[in-house]
CSV table of C-alpha atoms in Angstrom, one decimal:
chain,number,residue,atom,x,y,z
Q,1,MET,CA,32.3,44.7,31.0
Q,2,HIS,CA,35.1,43.7,28.6
Q,3,LYS,CA,37.0,46.4,26.7
Q,4,ASN,CA,37.9,46.1,23.1
Q,5,THR,CA,41.5,45.0,22.3
Q,6,PRO,CA,43.5,47.1,19.9
Q,7,LEU,CA,42.8,44.5,17.2
Q,8,GLY,CA,39.1,44.7,17.9
Q,9,LEU,CA,39.2,48.5,17.7
Q,10,ALA,CA,41.1,48.3,14.4
Q,11,TYR,CA,38.5,45.9,13.0
Q,12,HIS,CA,35.7,48.3,14.0
Q,13,VAL,CA,37.4,51.3,12.4
Q,14,LEU,CA,38.0,49.3,9.2
Q,15,PHE,CA,34.4,48.1,9.2
Q,16,LEU,CA,33.0,51.6,9.6
Q,17,GLY,CA,35.4,53.0,7.0
Q,18,PHE,CA,34.3,50.3,4.6
Q,19,ILE,CA,30.6,51.3,5.2
Q,20,LEU,CA,31.1,55.1,5.1
Q,21,ALA,CA,33.7,55.4,2.3
Q,22,PRO,CA,31.2,55.3,-0.5
Q,23,LEU,CA,29.1,58.0,1.2
Q,24,ALA,CA,32.2,60.1,1.7
Q,25,VAL,CA,33.2,59.8,-2.0
Q,26,ILE,CA,29.7,60.8,-3.1
Q,27,VAL,CA,29.8,63.9,-1.0
Q,28,ALA,CA,33.3,64.8,-2.2
Q,29,VAL,CA,32.3,64.4,-5.9
Q,30,ALA,CA,29.2,66.6,-5.3
Q,31,PHE,CA,31.6,69.6,-4.7
Q,32,THR,CA,33.3,69.3,-8.1
Q,33,GLY,CA,33.1,72.1,-10.5
Q,34,LYS,CA,33.6,70.0,-13.6
Q,35,GLY,CA,30.8,68.9,-15.9
Q,36,TYR,CA,31.4,65.3,-15.3
Q,37,ILE,CA,31.9,62.9,-12.4
Q,38,SER,CA,35.6,63.0,-11.3
Q,39,PHE,CA,37.4,62.0,-8.1
Q,40,PRO,CA,39.6,63.4,-6.7
Q,41,THR,CA,38.5,66.9,-7.8
Q,42,ASP,CA,40.7,69.9,-8.4
Q,43,GLY,CA,38.8,72.3,-6.3
Q,44,LEU,CA,35.5,72.9,-4.4
Q,45,SER,CA,32.5,74.3,-6.0
Q,46,LEU,CA,28.7,74.7,-5.3
Q,47,ARG,CA,27.9,74.5,-9.0
Q,48,TRP,CA,25.9,71.3,-8.8
Q,49,PHE,CA,24.1,72.2,-5.6
Q,50,ARG,CA,22.8,75.4,-7.4
Q,51,ALA,CA,21.9,73.1,-10.3
Q,52,ILE,CA,19.4,71.3,-8.1
Q,53,TRP,CA,17.2,74.4,-8.0
Q,54,GLU,CA,17.1,74.5,-11.8
Q,55,ALA,CA,16.4,70.8,-12.2
Q,56,THR,CA,12.5,70.9,-12.2
Q,57,GLU,CA,12.2,67.2,-12.7
Q,58,ILE,CA,14.3,66.4,-9.7
Q,59,LYS,CA,12.4,68.8,-7.4
Q,60,ASP,CA,9.0,67.6,-8.6
Q,61,ALA,CA,10.1,64.0,-8.1
Q,62,PHE,CA,11.4,64.8,-4.5
Q,63,TRP,CA,8.0,66.3,-3.5
Q,64,PHE,CA,6.1,63.4,-5.1
Q,65,SER,CA,8.3,60.9,-3.3
Q,66,ALA,CA,7.7,62.8,0.0
Q,67,ARG,CA,3.9,62.7,-0.5
Q,68,LEU,CA,4.0,59.1,-1.5
Q,69,GLY,CA,6.1,58.1,1.4
Q,70,LEU,CA,4.0,60.0,3.9
Q,71,ALA,CA,0.8,58.4,2.6
Q,72,ALA,CA,2.1,54.9,2.2
Q,73,ALA,CA,3.9,54.8,5.6
Q,74,SER,CA,0.8,56.1,7.4
Q,75,ILE,CA,-1.6,53.6,5.8
Q,76,ALA,CA,0.9,50.7,6.3
Q,77,THR,CA,1.4,51.6,10.0
Q,78,ALA,CA,-2.4,52.0,10.5
Q,79,LEU,CA,-2.9,48.5,9.1
Q,80,ALA,CA,0.0,47.1,11.1
Q,81,VAL,CA,-1.4,48.1,14.5
Q,82,PRO,CA,-4.6,45.9,14.5
Q,83,ALA,CA,-2.8,43.1,12.6
Q,84,ALA,CA,0.0,43.0,15.3
Q,85,LEU,CA,-2.5,43.1,18.1
Q,86,ALA,CA,-4.5,40.2,16.6
Q,87,LEU,CA,-1.4,38.1,16.0
Q,88,THR,CA,0.0,38.6,19.5
Q,89,ARG,CA,-3.1,38.4,21.6
Q,90,PHE,CA,-5.0,35.6,19.9
Q,91,ARG,CA,-4.2,32.0,19.0
Q,92,PHE,CA,-6.2,30.8,16.0
Q,93,ARG,CA,-5.9,28.3,13.2
Q,94,GLY,CA,-3.9,29.8,10.4
Q,95,ARG,CA,-2.2,32.4,12.5
Q,96,ASP,CA,1.3,31.4,11.3
Q,97,THR,CA,0.1,31.3,7.7
Q,98,LEU,CA,-1.4,34.8,8.1
Q,99,LEU,CA,1.9,36.2,9.5
Q,100,ALA,CA,3.8,34.6,6.7
Q,101,PHE,CA,1.4,36.2,4.2
Q,102,PHE,CA,1.9,39.6,5.7
Q,103,MET,CA,5.7,39.2,5.6
Q,104,SER,CA,5.8,37.6,2.1
Q,105,PRO,CA,6.8,40.9,0.3
Q,106,LEU,CA,10.1,40.6,2.1
Q,107,MET,CA,10.7,37.1,0.5
Q,108,ILE,CA,9.6,38.0,-3.0
Q,109,PRO,CA,12.2,39.7,-5.2
Q,110,GLN,CA,11.4,43.3,-6.0
Q,111,VAL,CA,11.8,42.6,-9.7
Q,112,VAL,CA,9.1,40.0,-9.5
Q,113,LEU,CA,6.8,42.3,-7.6
Q,114,GLY,CA,7.4,45.1,-10.1
Q,115,ALA,CA,6.7,42.9,-13.1
Q,116,ALA,CA,3.5,41.5,-11.4
Q,117,PHE,CA,2.2,45.0,-10.6
Q,118,LEU,CA,3.0,46.2,-14.1
Q,119,ARG,CA,1.0,43.3,-15.6
Q,120,PHE,CA,-1.9,43.8,-13.2
Q,121,PHE,CA,-2.1,47.6,-13.7
Q,122,ASN,CA,-1.9,47.3,-17.5
Q,123,ILE,CA,-4.7,44.7,-17.6
Q,124,ALA,CA,-6.9,46.8,-15.1
Q,125,GLY,CA,-6.1,50.1,-16.9
Q,126,LEU,CA,-4.7,51.6,-13.7
Q,127,THR,CA,-1.4,52.9,-14.8
Q,128,GLY,CA,-0.3,56.4,-14.1
Q,129,SER,CA,-2.4,56.7,-10.9
Q,130,PHE,CA,-0.9,58.0,-7.6
Q,131,LEU,CA,-3.5,55.9,-5.7
Q,132,TRP,CA,-2.4,52.6,-7.2
Q,133,LEU,CA,1.3,53.4,-6.9
Q,134,MET,CA,0.7,54.1,-3.2
Q,135,PHE,CA,-1.2,50.8,-2.9
Q,136,SER,CA,1.8,48.9,-4.3
Q,137,HIS,CA,4.1,50.7,-1.9
Q,138,VAL,CA,1.9,49.9,1.1
Q,139,ILE,CA,2.2,46.2,0.2
Q,140,VAL,CA,6.0,46.4,0.0
Q,141,ILE,CA,6.6,48.4,3.2
Q,142,MET,CA,3.9,47.0,5.5
Q,143,PRO,CA,6.2,44.2,6.8
Q,144,TYR,CA,8.6,46.8,8.1
Q,145,ALA,CA,5.9,48.5,10.1
Q,146,LEU,CA,4.4,45.2,11.2
Q,147,ARG,CA,7.7,43.9,12.5
Q,148,MET,CA,8.2,47.0,14.7
Q,149,VAL,CA,4.7,47.0,16.1
Q,150,LEU,CA,4.9,43.2,16.7
Q,151,SER,CA,8.0,43.7,18.8
Q,152,ALA,CA,6.3,46.4,20.9
Q,153,ALA,CA,3.1,44.3,21.3
Q,154,THR,CA,4.7,41.0,22.2
Q,155,GLY,CA,4.6,40.5,25.9
Q,156,MET,CA,2.7,43.8,26.6
Q,157,SER,CA,0.6,43.3,29.7
Q,158,ARG,CA,-3.1,44.0,29.4
Q,159,ASP,CA,-3.5,44.8,33.1
Q,160,VAL,CA,-3.5,48.6,32.4
Q,161,GLU,CA,-6.1,48.2,29.6
Q,162,ASN,CA,-8.3,46.0,31.9
Q,163,ALA,CA,-8.0,48.6,34.6
Q,164,GLY,CA,-9.1,51.3,32.2
Q,165,LEU,CA,-12.1,49.2,31.2
Q,166,SER,CA,-13.0,48.5,34.8
Q,167,LEU,CA,-13.0,52.2,35.6
Q,168,GLY,CA,-15.6,52.9,33.0
Q,169,GLY,CA,-13.6,53.7,29.9
Q,170,SER,CA,-14.9,52.6,26.6
Q,171,ARG,CA,-12.9,50.3,24.4
Q,172,ALA,CA,-12.1,53.2,22.0
Q,173,THR,CA,-10.9,55.4,24.8
Q,174,VAL,CA,-8.7,52.6,26.3
Q,175,PHE,CA,-7.3,51.9,22.9
Q,176,LEU,CA,-6.4,55.6,22.1
Q,177,ARG,CA,-5.3,56.6,25.6
Q,178,ILE,CA,-3.6,53.4,26.8
Q,179,THR,CA,-2.9,50.9,24.1
Q,180,VAL,CA,-1.5,53.3,21.5
Q,181,PRO,CA,0.8,55.1,23.9
Q,182,LEU,CA,2.2,51.7,25.0
Q,183,LEU,CA,2.8,50.8,21.4
Q,184,MET,CA,4.1,54.2,20.4
Q,185,ALA,CA,7.8,53.2,20.2
Q,186,GLY,CA,7.0,50.4,17.8
Q,187,ILE,CA,4.5,52.6,15.8
Q,188,ALA,CA,7.0,55.5,15.5
Q,189,GLY,CA,9.9,53.1,14.5
Q,190,GLY,CA,7.7,51.2,12.1
Q,191,TRP,CA,6.4,54.4,10.5
Q,192,MET,CA,10.0,55.8,10.1
Q,193,LEU,CA,11.3,52.6,8.6
Q,194,SER,CA,8.3,52.3,6.3
Q,195,PHE,CA,8.7,55.9,5.1
Q,196,ILE,CA,12.4,55.4,4.4
Q,197,GLN,CA,11.8,52.2,2.5
Q,198,SER,CA,9.0,53.9,0.4
Q,199,PHE,CA,11.1,57.0,-0.3
Q,200,ASP,CA,14.1,54.9,-1.3
Q,201,GLU,CA,12.2,52.2,-3.3
Q,202,LEU,CA,13.5,51.9,-6.9
Q,203,THR,CA,13.6,48.3,-8.1
Q,204,MET,CA,9.8,47.7,-8.0
Q,205,THR,CA,8.8,51.3,-8.7
Q,206,ILE,CA,10.7,51.6,-11.9
Q,207,PHE,CA,8.3,49.1,-13.5
Q,208,ILE,CA,5.2,51.0,-12.7
Q,209,ALA,CA,6.3,54.7,-12.6
Q,210,THR,CA,5.1,56.9,-15.4
Q,211,PRO,CA,6.1,60.5,-16.3
Q,212,GLY,CA,3.2,61.7,-14.1
Q,213,THR,CA,4.2,59.5,-11.1
Q,214,MET,CA,8.0,59.9,-11.1
Q,215,THR,CA,9.6,59.2,-7.8
Q,216,LEU,CA,13.0,60.6,-6.8
Q,217,PRO,CA,14.9,57.3,-7.1
Q,218,VAL,CA,13.5,56.7,-10.6
Q,219,ALA,CA,14.3,60.3,-11.6
Q,220,MET,CA,17.9,59.9,-10.3
Q,221,TYR,CA,18.2,56.6,-12.1
Q,222,ASN,CA,17.1,58.2,-15.4
Q,223,GLN,CA,19.5,61.1,-14.8
Q,224,ILE,CA,22.4,58.6,-14.4
Q,225,ALA,CA,21.4,56.7,-17.5
Q,226,GLN,CA,21.1,59.8,-19.7
Q,227,THR,CA,24.0,62.0,-18.5
Q,228,ILE,CA,27.4,61.9,-16.8
Q,229,ASP,CA,27.1,65.1,-14.9
Q,230,PRO,CA,27.4,65.1,-11.0
Q,231,LEU,CA,23.9,66.4,-10.4
Q,232,VAL,CA,22.9,63.0,-8.8
Q,233,THR,CA,25.8,63.2,-6.4
Q,234,SER,CA,24.7,66.7,-5.2
Q,235,VAL,CA,21.2,65.4,-4.7
Q,236,SER,CA,22.6,62.4,-2.8
Q,237,ALA,CA,24.7,64.7,-0.6
Q,238,VAL,CA,21.6,66.8,0.2
Q,239,LEU,CA,19.7,63.6,1.1
Q,240,ILE,CA,22.5,62.4,3.3
Q,241,ALA,CA,22.7,65.7,5.1
Q,242,GLY,CA,18.9,65.8,5.5
Q,243,THR,CA,18.9,62.3,6.9
Q,244,LEU,CA,21.6,63.2,9.5
Q,245,ILE,CA,19.7,66.3,10.6
Q,246,LEU,CA,16.4,64.3,10.9
Q,247,MET,CA,18.2,61.7,13.0
Q,248,LEU,CA,19.7,64.3,15.3
Q,249,LEU,CA,16.3,66.1,15.7
Q,250,LEU,CA,14.6,62.8,16.4
Q,251,ASP,CA,17.2,61.8,18.9
Q,252,ARG,CA,16.9,65.2,20.7
Q,253,VAL,CA,13.1,65.2,20.7
Q,254,VAL,CA,12.2,61.6,21.2
Q,255,GLY,CA,15.4,59.5,21.5
Q,256,LEU,CA,16.5,57.1,18.8
Q,257,GLU,CA,16.9,54.3,21.4
Q,258,LYS,CA,13.3,54.7,22.4
Q,259,VAL,CA,12.1,54.7,18.8
Q,260,LEU,CA,14.3,51.9,17.4
Q,261,VAL,CA,14.7,49.7,20.5
Q,262,GLY,CA,11.7,50.6,22.6
Q,263,LYS,CA,13.6,51.6,25.7
Q,264,GLY,CA,13.3,54.7,27.8
């Protein structure tokens, strides 16, 4: 096992600093007491964290994004499991084409998807609906879930499943009690990535969001466009802290390596 040289360590430190510096600046600006974004700040204040509780639009958008992300990620993952099993276990004409079709949202610019969804929903009269906004998010985030489940399903031996069938278990029982646990690392990782992508989606959502279906990223974008106060930085700081806490809890309960890599 080779140790990093001082030059290598310096490179890694600079790289991490480059990645983390914007987050550190956002968190620092969130503690300003001024009515506008300023850095460095003269002193520390919780003024804009208290302002979050008074910002009804931001709070409503947060809970809407949470519900949307939970629903979209769950549906996308539920669709990804049978799709991944079919693509890894069977060889049929058009298999590669089908896989490319499932992954195509990753190759299409989000602006193009947003404009296409906007046009379609306007023609069909479906604007302002949580259901159809969720449907569009499922299309965008399903590739993330599918990739994770595919990695877990590829090379998975079917001997345990066949043993369960030979012992009298029904296909439903074998699927729920053997196949799903074997895929759980990919399922959990795919759901988590899908939820994060849905919760954070802005470019496509801004085309089809309405005042009644306002997500948190769209609400924050509108806040930045209309005002210069640091409310958005305080919301961002809370989201950063919440993400860190969620990652720590997930690591303690399940293990991030098991969820993201499939080990353990």
